[in-house]
Amino acid sequence: MAQASRVTVAPSPGAPTVVSRVSWAWVGVVPFFAFALMFLILPTALLVVGGLQDAQGRLTLTNILDLFEPTILSSYLISIKVSAASAIGGALIGFFLAYAAISGGLPAWVRPTLMTFSGVASNFAGVPLAFAFLATLGRTGLVTALLVNVFGFDIYDAGFNLLSFAGLTLTYMYFQIPLMVLILAPAIDGLKREWREAAANLGASTWEYWRYIALPILWPPLLGSTLLLFANAFGAVATAYALTGSSLNIVTIVLYAQIRGDVLHNPNLGYALALGMILITGLSNAAYIWLRGRSERWLR
Amino acid sequence: MRGSRLGSWLAMLLGVLYFFIPLLATFEFSLRYFRGVYSVEAYRIVLADPQFGATVTYSIVLALATIVMGIALVVPTAYWIQLRLPGLRPVVEFITLLPLVIPAIVLVFGYLRIYNSSSILPLTGTERTTDVLLMASYVTLALPYVYRSVDTALRAIDVRTLTQAAQSLGAGWSTILFRVILPNVRVGVLSGAFLTFAIVIGEFTMASLLDRPAFGPYLQLIGANRAYEPSALAIISFALTWACMGLIQVFGRGAAGQAAGAR
């Protein structure tokens, strides 16, 4: 391709000369790679190296092993639990919503409306989202009050607390569900109506259609999107921080406190904490990319 | 099929409730400033707070600077990849996806380590250079979305023919980029711009850790100290998000993506 253009783009007078022998084409992408190096690759690489060093700069695995201390390990576990629960919940509800809007026999205006609202809701995150849920399910929130006044049921007496695992998961799902709708819509579009009709003609029940046709095709995008949602929630800081302050010990909050004031009393342990996070989000993203590759075979 | 259609409506109803109840509750809460009577007092207090105006202005200016820098970085790169270096496309695409893999808090941790005041490039040394660093970090956060929307727009036009036509008429590279390519990818550039705006305007983590007076940290501060004003602010920032996404819909015909930075 590049060869062809070099032949046809004949330098006319005054036009930028296109060098034909030694290609200088790479110069055009130098700014981009310089930027990526400065603001993506080097900062991350430095943290990774820092996580593998002791205070004197010698290579060590102590920091990595220290991540398995009970307090740090529990913060990773809470993060993983919240991220997994909100990803699975968001993926299930998002899947039903997207399927209902696309193949559920609803009027044509439902789908674009759902997509627009998903675009908005998936971007409504961070600090304001925490405020919204405090006003809804906090101790004096509207839904909490309504449940007490109408049904005489106090969710806080029943053990619910917004500033906990359940509350944070419910809050995260507010952006996870619409994100799932946005990512999964193309995959559901790929489920051809003919497959369902052919299955019905051959006498398959709805269950058999899902078991033998739809799910075998849909599982890679379903699982892949769930992994993406997981990584999305795992790196979140602002919502949790505004909602719970530092009362819920998730790993991003620990890292935030560490950056603010070295609460772990060991800078290198802080770098290792970041290294662990990169590993977890990296693995789930890699699995997502692999699964997306698999799903593209069918869903063209 | 009647039964399944009923199920579809039920799913929609649930979705609508999940989406609207928190908004309604927030709105109702924001009006509760005086006991027993609804009023817009919380909004009045928020809007009268000089800090509100100052932080919103700071974030808007930063968002505009981020948009300009992001587009100046992405459009020529994506154009050049398409025209001359298609072999590099997978590498560049991989790099633009990295900000989705590396959490924002990890990136800013790295910046604080590499650009601290005793390093070779002490960007965090003064307020001005910290602003530059914050802008660069927002360009990074928005990179996946901006690159994708610009690249999609570039693939829809015939870059090669346009370039050759412009060159044969005697256009230089800057004329080609500004007067031929940019107008043709306007839609992608605009949707990338609004998405960047939506990311930057309420971003908390990076602004807070770099200690800059942006809207996100202000929101958090009010949330920690006030009762009703946070709800009013949540409604205001929801309206801002709506405006950005609505503009993307208008210009980009449904190309709205999702912004990770706000979280």
Tab-separated table of C-alpha atoms in Angstrom, chain A residues 1 3 92 96 123 125 132 175-176 226 259 275 279:
chain	number	residue	atom	x	y	z
A	1	MET	CA	0.000	0.000	0.000
A	3	GLN	CA	4.630	1.529	-2.128
A	92	LEU	CA	-27.031	-9.944	33.366
A	96	PHE	CA	-31.713	-8.679	29.278
A	123	ASN	CA	-20.989	8.496	31.799
A	125	ALA	CA	-20.299	8.240	37.388
A	132	ALA	CA	-27.372	10.419	43.840
A	175	PHE	CA	-22.872	2.668	35.195
A	176	GLN	CA	-22.185	-1.038	34.611
A	226	THR	CA	-18.307	-9.017	31.815
A	259	ILE	CA	-0.246	8.338	47.373
A	275	LEU	CA	1.661	-3.436	40.158
A	279	LEU	CA	-1.807	-7.324	36.732
